[in-house]
Amino acid sequence: MQVQLSHPARTVEVKGPKKVKELLRELNLVVEAHLVIKGDDLVTEDEMLYDVDQIEIRPVISGG
Amino acid sequence: MNCTKCKTKAVISLPRHNAAFCKGCFNGFVHDQVARAIKSEWMFGKEERILVAVSGGKDSLALWDILLKLGYRADALYVNLGIGTYSEQSHAKVTKFAEVVAASHGATLHLHTVEQEAGAGIKELAQLIHRPTCSTCGTIKRYQFNRVAIEQQYDVMATGHNLDDEAARLLGNVLHWQEEYLEKQGPSLPASVEGFAKKVKPLYRLSERELAAYAVLNRIDYIVEECPMAKGSKMLQYKEVLNRLETESPGTKQTFYWGFLEKQSKKQPTATTMTEKDRAVLHPCTSCSQPTTAEVCSYCKMMVRAKTVVPR
């Protein structure tokens, strides 16, 4: 699946199927600091993601 | 995972509340948390005029959206800091929200452009007057929000500070034992002297992740990019640490910050209150009349230096 990341903006390819929480763990990202968006929809940590899915992992931390 | 309330498919889980919600129930949860914050901290009523400080980020735009949907009279102020494409993009996001969402509620957007008054954007200005960019930015934003609130006769000024912001700030203050700042870390600060607007933080019960989710679910188009000036800041480091703790032990951030607020509220009143202390040390700036501890306030000093060194 194509996974879009920010800070810096980049796209990585990750093999599916796998659950959202497994994807975050594989990319070494903390759940509390990110949202996972499949297509246009927000998904929970137990959602299964497949190779055809377009995924955005959006960081939520801001502020100096 | 299903919604804890209505049992349909959930879109977000909230481990700190041991709950998960669908979009409708999550919006209800967010609105309820803000309504509770407003009521419990005596922030403002339905008749009062509120000025929301907006930046184009998720928190401030979500705050404006929530207040309007809850039926409050909320206008907003955007300060264009002149940070290249970052400011251009954030300005565009705020303008779009004001036109598409806020205008239908009869709300207005005010604008202040730093470059117009100071002759340079925030980064160049900070370099010219030899001060850190984030501290220059803070001085300008605090000054301008207070100025507009007072001049336009708003009853209260609201900022989008969330649970993560407050927990990170508290951690920083405690790590350095900056006890003098703790008194001002509450979500509702009174208008202690003439010339200071009352300041409130209606989002202090909601986490950064919950607010980002609210923005995504309600199609609020916000700037995802981080401010280029904030890279490597201490606040971001504190937030990162707290989020690692939160993931391992849900509820850590709220226990830390809300626990602090509870302790503060139970403290025996000291001989002098915050208002009394402010009244003892603050007086009008001889140049602009905003309250200051010096003869001329730090904003006016900064503008004098800027106008001396910036070619007009």
mmCIF file of C-alpha atoms in Angstrom, chain A residues 2-3 5 8 10 12 17-19 21 23 26 28 32 38-39 42 44 47-48 50-51 57 59 61-63:
data_model
loop_
_atom_site.group_PDB
_atom_site.id
_atom_site.type_symbol
_atom_site.label_atom_id
_atom_site.label_comp_id
_atom_site.label_asym_id
_atom_site.label_seq_id
_atom_site.Cartn_x
_atom_site.Cartn_y
_atom_site.Cartn_z
ATOM 1 C CA GLN A 2 1.053 3.620 -0.602
ATOM 2 C CA VAL A 3 1.567 5.465 2.667
ATOM 3 C CA LEU A 5 3.871 10.771 5.499
ATOM 4 C CA PRO A 8 9.049 15.875 5.656
ATOM 5 C CA ARG A 10 7.193 11.623 1.445
ATOM 6 C CA VAL A 12 6.572 4.919 1.279
ATOM 7 C CA PRO A 17 -2.513 -6.712 4.685
ATOM 8 C CA LYS A 18 -1.900 -5.346 8.142
ATOM 9 C CA LYS A 19 -3.706 -3.572 10.921
ATOM 10 C CA LYS A 21 -1.503 -0.384 14.817
ATOM 11 C CA LEU A 23 1.630 -0.237 10.357
ATOM 12 C CA GLU A 26 6.497 -0.884 11.720
ATOM 13 C CA ASN A 28 8.102 3.449 14.550
ATOM 14 C CA GLU A 32 -1.036 9.255 20.321
ATOM 15 C CA LYS A 38 -7.715 5.649 4.541
ATOM 16 C CA GLY A 39 -8.881 7.433 1.393
ATOM 17 C CA LEU A 42 -10.347 8.263 9.617
ATOM 18 C CA THR A 44 -9.159 3.089 14.202
ATOM 19 C CA GLU A 47 -8.751 -1.521 10.945
ATOM 20 C CA MET A 48 -7.213 -3.913 8.383
ATOM 21 C CA TYR A 50 -4.731 -3.796 2.130
ATOM 22 C CA ASP A 51 -2.267 -3.248 -0.729
ATOM 23 C CA ILE A 57 -0.449 9.095 8.312
ATOM 24 C CA PRO A 59 1.129 13.943 12.551
ATOM 25 C CA ILE A 61 1.747 17.659 17.067
ATOM 26 C CA SER A 62 2.185 21.378 16.557
ATOM 27 C CA GLY A 63 3.413 24.497 18.262
#
